[in-house]
Short mmCIF file of C-alpha atoms in Angstrom, two decimals:
data_model
loop_
_atom_site.label_atom_id
_atom_site.label_comp_id
_atom_site.label_asym_id
_atom_site.label_seq_id
_atom_site.Cartn_x
_atom_site.Cartn_y
_atom_site.Cartn_z
CA MET A 534 27.85 -29.39 -17.08
CA THR A 535 25.31 -30.20 -14.25
CA SER A 536 25.48 -32.32 -11.77
CA THR A 537 22.03 -33.08 -9.25
CA LEU A 538 22.99 -33.94 -5.26
CA ALA A 539 20.66 -34.40 -2.57
CA PRO A 540 19.28 -31.02 -1.84
CA ALA A 541 21.76 -29.20 -0.04
CA VAL A 542 19.54 -26.51 1.99
CA ALA A 543 16.19 -27.14 3.73
CA PRO A 544 13.44 -24.44 2.97
CA LEU A 545 13.10 -21.86 5.26
CA ARG A 546 9.76 -21.79 7.68
CA LEU A 547 8.67 -18.37 8.88
CA GLY A 548 5.10 -19.41 10.55
CA PRO A 549 3.02 -20.22 7.70
CA LEU A 550 4.95 -19.38 5.09
CA THR A 551 7.76 -21.62 3.08
CA VAL A 552 10.44 -20.02 1.61
CA ASP A 553 12.20 -22.32 -1.11
CA PRO A 554 15.13 -21.59 -1.74
CA ALA A 555 16.17 -19.96 2.03
CA VAL A 556 17.25 -16.66 0.02
CA VAL A 557 15.23 -13.30 0.42
CA LEU A 558 16.09 -10.32 -1.03
CA ALA A 559 16.89 -7.34 1.02
CA PRO A 560 15.67 -3.99 0.48
CA MET A 561 17.41 -1.43 -1.42
CA ALA A 562 16.25 2.31 -2.00
CA GLY A 563 15.72 2.91 -5.36
CA ILE A 564 16.90 -0.39 -5.91
CA THR A 565 14.21 -3.33 -5.43
CA ASN A 566 10.86 -1.83 -6.98
CA PRO A 567 8.27 -4.02 -8.62
CA ALA A 568 10.20 -4.34 -11.94
CA PHE A 569 13.79 -5.21 -10.26
CA ARG A 570 11.64 -7.96 -8.13
CA THR A 571 9.68 -9.19 -11.05
CA LEU A 572 13.29 -9.95 -12.96
CA CYS A 573 15.09 -11.56 -9.89
CA ARG A 574 12.26 -13.79 -9.81
CA GLU A 575 11.97 -14.96 -12.75
CA PHE A 576 15.64 -16.23 -12.29
CA GLY A 577 15.10 -18.11 -9.07
CA ALA A 578 12.19 -18.13 -6.48
CA GLY A 579 12.64 -17.05 -2.85
CA LEU A 580 11.34 -14.40 -0.87
CA TYR A 581 11.57 -10.72 -2.88
CA VAL A 582 10.60 -7.75 -0.25
CA CYS A 583 9.90 -4.43 -1.18
CA GLU A 584 12.03 -0.89 -0.77
CA MET A 585 12.12 -0.22 2.82
CA ILE A 586 8.45 1.44 3.95
CA THR A 587 8.14 4.22 6.20
CA THR A 588 5.64 3.29 9.18
CA ARG A 589 4.86 7.24 9.00
CA ALA A 590 4.40 7.59 5.71
CA LEU A 591 2.16 4.59 5.54
CA VAL A 592 -0.22 5.42 8.47
CA GLU A 593 -0.38 8.77 6.66
CA ARG A 594 -1.18 7.69 3.74
CA ASN A 595 1.45 9.49 1.87
CA GLU A 596 0.76 9.23 -2.21
CA LYS A 597 4.32 8.10 -2.94
CA THR A 598 4.21 5.41 -0.34
CA LEU A 599 1.10 3.73 -1.06
CA ARG A 600 2.16 3.64 -4.61
CA MET A 601 5.31 1.80 -3.84
CA ILE A 602 3.79 -0.51 -1.62
CA ARG A 603 1.09 -2.42 -4.66
CA ALA A 604 2.18 -5.42 -5.21
CA THR A 605 2.65 -7.32 -8.44
CA PRO A 606 -0.19 -9.45 -9.56
CA GLU A 607 2.76 -12.23 -9.12
CA GLU A 608 3.56 -11.06 -5.57
CA ALA A 609 -0.07 -11.48 -5.23
CA ALA A 610 0.13 -14.78 -6.13
CA ALA A 611 3.67 -15.82 -4.81
CA GLY A 612 3.86 -13.80 -1.65
CA PHE A 613 4.57 -10.21 -1.03
CA SER A 614 6.73 -9.20 1.30
CA VAL A 615 7.40 -5.53 3.20
CA GLN A 616 10.35 -3.79 4.92
CA LEU A 617 8.91 -1.70 7.24
CA TYR A 618 11.15 1.14 9.40
CA GLY A 619 9.45 2.85 12.35
CA VAL A 620 10.28 4.00 15.67
CA ASP A 621 7.21 4.45 17.49
CA PRO A 622 5.59 0.94 18.95
CA ALA A 623 1.81 2.43 18.25
CA THR A 624 2.41 3.54 14.37
CA VAL A 625 4.60 0.76 13.83
CA GLY A 626 1.18 -1.50 15.38
CA ARG A 627 -1.00 0.11 13.51
CA ALA A 628 1.05 0.29 9.92
CA VAL A 629 1.00 -3.12 10.40
CA GLU A 630 -2.58 -3.27 11.04
CA MET A 631 -3.15 -1.50 7.36
CA LEU A 632 -1.29 -3.83 5.42
CA VAL A 633 -2.74 -6.94 7.27
CA ASP A 634 -6.34 -5.95 7.96
CA GLU A 635 -6.71 -3.08 5.36
CA GLU A 636 -4.56 -4.53 2.30
CA VAL A 637 -3.62 -1.37 1.61
CA ALA A 638 -0.86 -3.15 -0.70
CA GLY A 639 -3.69 -4.42 -3.11
CA THR A 640 -3.15 -8.08 -1.22
CA ARG A 641 -2.66 -9.02 2.37
CA PRO A 642 1.19 -9.63 2.76
CA ALA A 643 2.89 -13.28 3.23
CA HIS A 644 5.62 -11.68 5.88
CA VAL A 645 6.41 -8.13 7.25
CA ASP A 646 10.44 -7.30 8.21
CA LEU A 647 11.14 -4.95 10.75
CA ASN A 648 14.53 -2.71 9.85
CA PHE A 649 16.89 -1.95 12.42
CA GLY A 650 19.84 -2.35 10.59
CA CYS A 651 19.97 0.91 8.37
CA PRO A 652 23.34 2.68 9.53
CA VAL A 653 22.89 5.88 7.18
CA PRO A 654 23.53 9.17 9.79
CA LYS A 655 20.42 10.93 8.51
CA VAL A 656 18.59 7.98 10.27
CA THR A 657 20.91 6.79 13.42
CA ARG A 658 21.81 10.52 14.69
CA LYS A 659 18.21 10.42 15.67
CA GLY A 660 18.10 7.29 17.18
CA GLY A 661 16.35 5.29 14.42
CA GLY A 662 17.90 2.20 12.19
CA SER A 663 21.03 0.43 13.66
CA ALA A 664 21.12 2.58 16.60
CA LEU A 665 17.44 1.77 17.77
CA PRO A 666 18.30 -1.92 19.70
CA TRP A 667 20.73 -0.04 21.82
CA ARG A 668 17.54 1.29 23.39
CA ARG A 669 16.26 -2.66 24.38
CA VAL A 670 13.03 -1.52 26.03
CA LEU A 671 11.88 0.24 22.94
CA PHE A 672 13.06 -2.28 20.85
CA ARG A 673 10.78 -4.96 22.62
CA ASP A 674 8.09 -2.73 22.79
CA ILE A 675 8.38 -2.22 18.76
CA VAL A 676 8.75 -6.04 17.93
CA ARG A 677 5.68 -6.59 20.25
CA ALA A 678 3.11 -4.36 18.56
CA ALA A 679 4.06 -5.79 15.23
CA VAL A 680 3.99 -9.11 15.82
CA ARG A 681 0.71 -8.55 17.79
CA ALA A 682 -0.93 -6.08 15.05
CA ALA A 683 0.22 -8.98 12.32
CA GLY A 684 -1.87 -12.05 13.73
CA ASP A 685 -0.50 -14.90 11.42
CA VAL A 686 1.72 -12.92 9.56
CA PRO A 687 5.03 -13.88 10.31
CA VAL A 688 7.30 -10.72 11.39
CA THR A 689 10.71 -10.80 11.17
CA VAL A 690 13.63 -8.38 12.24
CA LYS A 691 16.98 -7.33 10.33
CA THR A 692 19.89 -5.82 12.31
CA ARG A 693 23.62 -5.25 12.41
CA ILE A 694 26.35 -6.47 15.09
CA GLY A 695 25.88 -3.36 16.96
CA ILE A 696 26.86 0.23 16.69
CA ASP A 697 30.08 -0.16 17.18
CA ALA A 698 32.42 -2.80 19.15
CA ASP A 699 31.93 -0.99 22.27
CA HIS A 700 28.25 -1.09 21.82
CA VAL A 701 27.27 -4.73 20.89
CA THR A 702 23.01 -5.11 20.81
CA TYR A 703 23.03 -8.43 18.33
CA LEU A 704 22.42 -10.80 20.84
CA ASP A 705 20.64 -8.99 23.10
CA ALA A 706 18.15 -8.20 20.02
CA GLY A 707 17.84 -11.52 18.93
CA ARG A 708 16.83 -13.06 22.68
CA ILE A 709 14.06 -9.84 22.33
CA ALA A 710 13.24 -10.81 19.13
CA GLN A 711 12.69 -14.45 19.80
CA ASP A 712 10.63 -13.79 22.93
CA GLU A 713 8.14 -11.11 21.29
CA GLY A 714 7.26 -13.76 18.62
CA ALA A 715 9.27 -12.98 15.80
CA ALA A 716 9.82 -15.43 13.14
CA ALA A 717 13.61 -14.93 12.05
CA ILE A 718 15.86 -12.34 12.57
CA THR A 719 18.75 -11.50 9.88
CA LEU A 720 22.07 -10.27 10.84
CA HIS A 721 24.39 -8.22 8.76
CA GLY A 722 27.85 -8.83 9.66
CA ARG A 723 28.89 -5.12 10.41
CA THR A 724 28.49 -2.61 13.36
CA ALA A 725 27.09 0.45 12.14
CA ASP A 726 30.45 2.20 12.31
CA GLN A 727 31.78 0.12 9.42
CA LEU A 728 28.67 1.21 7.00
CA TYR A 729 29.91 -1.02 4.05
CA SER A 730 33.53 -0.79 4.81
CA GLY A 731 35.68 -4.06 4.86
CA THR A 732 34.53 -7.83 5.19
CA ALA A 733 31.59 -8.62 7.00
CA ASP A 734 32.32 -10.52 10.25
CA TRP A 735 30.36 -13.85 9.83
CA ALA A 736 31.33 -14.89 13.36
CA PRO A 737 28.87 -13.18 15.38
CA ILE A 738 25.99 -14.80 13.23
CA ALA A 739 27.18 -18.07 14.27
CA ARG A 740 27.24 -17.02 17.85
CA LEU A 741 23.37 -15.65 17.22
CA VAL A 742 22.45 -19.06 15.86
CA GLU A 743 23.73 -20.43 18.91
CA ALA A 744 21.70 -18.25 21.26
CA VAL A 745 18.00 -18.38 19.65
CA ASP A 746 15.67 -20.74 18.57
CA ILE A 747 14.17 -18.67 15.91
CA PRO A 748 15.67 -19.20 12.34
CA VAL A 749 18.89 -16.52 11.94
CA LEU A 750 19.53 -15.65 8.17
CA GLY A 751 23.03 -14.52 7.11
CA ASN A 752 23.53 -11.09 5.35
CA GLY A 753 27.02 -9.24 4.13
CA ASP A 754 29.20 -10.05 1.22
CA VAL A 755 27.24 -12.76 -0.43
CA TRP A 756 29.06 -11.97 -3.65
CA GLU A 757 28.28 -15.71 -5.40
CA ALA A 758 26.19 -18.51 -4.65
CA ASP A 759 29.20 -20.22 -3.32
CA ASP A 760 29.95 -17.67 -0.81
CA ALA A 761 26.31 -18.56 0.64
CA LEU A 762 27.23 -22.00 1.20
CA ARG A 763 30.02 -20.92 2.97
CA LEU A 764 28.06 -18.72 5.06
CA LEU A 765 25.45 -21.72 5.67
CA ASP A 766 28.54 -24.17 6.44
CA GLY A 767 30.29 -21.82 8.51
CA THR A 768 27.51 -20.65 11.08
CA GLY A 769 24.57 -23.06 10.54
CA CYS A 770 22.32 -20.36 9.67
CA ALA A 771 19.20 -20.71 8.15
CA GLY A 772 19.27 -18.95 5.16
CA VAL A 773 20.49 -15.98 3.10
CA VAL A 774 19.60 -12.35 2.87
CA ILE A 775 21.09 -10.79 -0.56
CA GLY A 776 21.80 -7.31 -0.93
CA ARG A 777 24.33 -5.68 -3.51
CA GLY A 778 25.88 -9.06 -4.54
CA CYS A 779 22.79 -8.77 -7.37
CA LEU A 780 23.41 -5.59 -8.39
CA GLY A 781 23.34 -5.81 -12.24
CA ARG A 782 23.55 -9.76 -11.74
CA PRO A 783 19.87 -10.63 -11.01
CA TRP A 784 20.99 -14.30 -12.55
CA LEU A 785 22.38 -14.66 -8.96
CA PHE A 786 19.36 -16.00 -7.92
CA GLY A 787 19.21 -19.03 -10.42
CA ASP A 788 22.45 -19.53 -9.27
CA LEU A 789 21.48 -19.82 -5.45
CA ALA A 790 18.42 -21.79 -6.17
CA ALA A 791 20.69 -24.25 -7.85
CA ALA A 792 23.29 -24.06 -5.41
CA PHE A 793 20.65 -24.48 -2.52
CA ALA A 794 19.31 -27.63 -4.73
CA GLY A 795 22.68 -29.63 -4.67
CA GLU A 796 23.35 -28.33 -8.26
CA SER A 797 26.87 -27.03 -9.65
CA ARG A 798 25.89 -24.98 -12.77
CA ARG A 799 26.32 -21.29 -12.07
CA ALA A 800 25.56 -18.90 -15.06
CA LEU A 801 28.36 -17.32 -16.77
CA PRO A 802 26.16 -15.17 -19.54
CA SER A 803 27.89 -13.82 -22.58
CA LEU A 804 27.64 -10.27 -22.99
CA ARG A 805 25.14 -10.61 -25.67
CA GLU A 806 23.02 -12.73 -22.85
CA VAL A 807 23.53 -9.95 -20.50
CA ALA A 808 22.31 -6.91 -22.74
CA ALA A 809 18.94 -9.21 -23.32
CA VAL A 810 18.57 -8.89 -19.56
CA MET A 811 19.38 -5.08 -19.38
CA HIS A 812 16.78 -4.62 -22.21
CA ARG A 813 14.38 -6.75 -20.25
CA HIS A 814 14.71 -4.57 -17.02
CA ALA A 815 14.47 -1.55 -18.84
CA GLN A 816 11.32 -2.89 -20.15
CA LEU A 817 9.61 -3.49 -16.85
CA LEU A 818 10.79 0.02 -15.51
CA SER A 819 9.35 1.70 -18.81
CA ALA A 820 5.78 -0.25 -18.33
CA GLU A 821 6.01 0.54 -14.83
CA GLN A 822 6.68 4.08 -15.01
CA GLY A 823 6.86 5.10 -18.49
CA GLU A 824 9.50 4.99 -21.04
CA LEU A 825 11.28 8.13 -20.21
CA HIS A 826 11.01 7.55 -16.37
CA GLY A 827 12.00 3.95 -16.67
CA CYS A 828 15.03 4.44 -18.87
CA THR A 829 16.35 7.25 -16.52
CA ASP A 830 16.07 5.01 -13.86
CA PHE A 831 17.42 2.65 -15.40
CA ARG A 832 20.68 4.30 -16.16
CA LYS A 833 22.08 3.95 -12.72
CA HIS A 834 22.24 -0.11 -13.25
CA VAL A 835 24.24 0.01 -16.51
CA ALA A 836 27.72 0.51 -14.98
CA TRP A 837 26.98 -2.73 -12.79
CA TYR A 838 25.64 -4.84 -15.43
CA LEU A 839 28.71 -3.97 -17.78
CA LYS A 840 31.53 -4.37 -14.55
CA GLY A 841 34.50 -5.98 -16.31
CA PHE A 842 33.39 -6.09 -20.20
CA SER A 843 34.95 -3.93 -22.15
CA VAL A 844 33.09 -1.54 -23.49
CA GLY A 845 34.11 1.69 -25.69
CA SER A 846 33.50 5.37 -23.21
CA ASP A 847 31.68 6.94 -25.73
CA VAL A 848 29.14 3.93 -25.61
CA ARG A 849 29.49 4.16 -22.08
CA ARG A 850 28.69 7.94 -21.82
CA ALA A 851 25.53 7.42 -24.07
CA LEU A 852 24.01 4.41 -22.11
CA ALA A 853 24.54 6.87 -19.11
CA MET A 854 21.89 9.12 -21.54
CA VAL A 855 19.69 6.50 -22.44
CA SER A 856 15.96 7.91 -22.65
CA SER A 857 14.19 5.50 -25.01
CA LEU A 858 14.24 1.80 -25.23
CA ASP A 859 15.08 1.75 -29.12
CA GLU A 860 18.33 3.63 -27.97
CA LEU A 861 18.82 0.88 -25.33
CA ALA A 862 19.03 -1.51 -27.60
CA GLY A 863 20.99 -0.19 -30.34
CA LEU A 864 23.77 0.87 -28.24
CA LEU A 865 24.05 -2.53 -26.66
CA ASP A 866 24.19 -3.56 -30.30
CA ARG A 867 27.46 -1.66 -30.71
CA ILE A 868 29.21 -3.54 -28.41
CA PRO A 869 30.96 -6.40 -29.50
CA ASP A 870 29.92 -10.00 -28.35
CA GLN A 871 32.22 -11.27 -25.07
CA PRO A 872 32.35 -14.02 -22.38
CA TYR A 873 31.54 -13.16 -19.08
CA PRO A 874 34.41 -11.31 -17.27
CA THR A 875 35.43 -14.03 -14.67
CA ALA A 876 37.97 -11.57 -13.31
CA VAL A 877 35.25 -9.60 -11.49
CA LEU A 878 33.39 -12.73 -9.56
CA GLY A 879 33.35 -12.85 -5.83
CA GLY A 880 34.12 -8.96 -5.71
CA PRO A 881 32.30 -6.45 -4.17
CA ARG A 882 29.40 -4.56 -6.03
CA GLY A 883 27.33 -1.40 -5.40
CA ARG A 884 28.13 1.04 -2.74
CA THR A 885 31.41 1.09 -0.46
CA SER A 886 32.38 3.45 2.39
CA SER A 887 34.94 3.91 5.08
CA PRO A 888 34.13 3.08 8.63
CA ARG A 889 33.35 6.87 10.80
CA PRO A 890 31.81 7.03 13.72
CA VAL A 891 28.04 6.53 14.83
CA ALA A 892 25.94 10.10 14.74
CA LEU A 893 23.43 9.70 17.47
CA PRO A 894 21.20 11.40 19.72
CA GLN A 895 22.69 13.58 22.87
CA GLY A 896 22.64 10.90 25.51
CA TRP A 897 21.52 8.01 23.20
CA LEU A 898 23.90 5.61 25.29
CA ASP A 899 22.99 6.41 28.97
CA ASP A 900 20.16 4.58 29.55
CA ARG A 901 19.22 1.35 27.48
CA ASP A 902 16.01 0.96 29.40
CA ASP A 903 14.84 3.98 28.15
CA PRO A 904 11.46 3.13 26.47
CA ARG A 905 10.63 6.38 24.74
CA PRO A 906 10.40 6.73 21.22
CA PRO A 907 13.46 9.24 19.86
CA ALA A 908 12.05 12.72 18.95
CA GLY A 909 11.99 13.84 15.47
CA ALA A 910 13.25 9.94 14.49
CA GLU A 911 10.18 9.00 11.91
CA LEU A 912 10.82 9.05 8.38
CA GLU A 913 8.43 10.73 6.06
CA THR A 914 9.22 9.02 2.70
CA SER A 915 9.52 5.62 2.05
CA GLY A 916 12.98 3.94 0.65
CA GLY A 917 15.52 5.20 2.89
#
């Protein structure tokens, strides 16, 4: 039963770009490739961001990076969105110039996002990712370089609450981003030392909304469309960024589109319907990478799609080794149809972790106004 009410959530405005519904797919390494972005877009509109692209690799025209950054024909028409990771203002500025002026993605991007939220130790120990906003002058210079190079293409920023509870950065980051012309800022409701543990704290998102005039997007523990509505209602944020919640559930974007339009319908696909989505996903990967590589890449998605369903261990093992589309279809046909396992709704998906101290460069916390890029923090490969 579907009931249509007055629209519940206004579209998101990012400079000349309108995002309706106000939903953004978060970049996830090895996940948000063209196949997955296409699949998610088939379920609902929004802004679908490619895997994280490192500015050094882009400027050096790394072959893998140039392949990763190619927009699909649908994205070229609907709006291509790129997330960049960089620690040097000059390199970031040059990378944005290449995207906007040279159209190295095959089209001019509709939006560029800057990653200051990555909590991975190999990144933070060099001063990158969620460690970088602590150096507020360097942070300012990076955002400034990107915005100036982007021209009329909106630039947004994604960050975390801070390094840890004693080194909070999000309010400074939001004000600086606003002052330098960023179109919006996304806040993940965890500190870097929390990684993906525990429960996201949405209260800082509400405080950031009060502190800045640009749109704030909320991120963290949005597992269902109704979580997104609670986040919006509780914080006043302008939209949501979806990461782990859509793993094995690309139809979440359809739920979000319905919820943001004030509709009550939510998808509860049967196993047969889930199997059809799985096969479609594998087909898209195969078209992109070749059948063997595409099916191999698809293997990591199997457990997410089948979470909560009753599936024999022999079939699960075989699916973890699938190498062709016909083999995948045959194995899925062996699983008896069953209703969607509602017990898994609202629960965490994807990677989890335990909190741990953040690895930082020696002396990183000593001078917040040091403008020098951290030595050796530039990543050579894209994707995270």
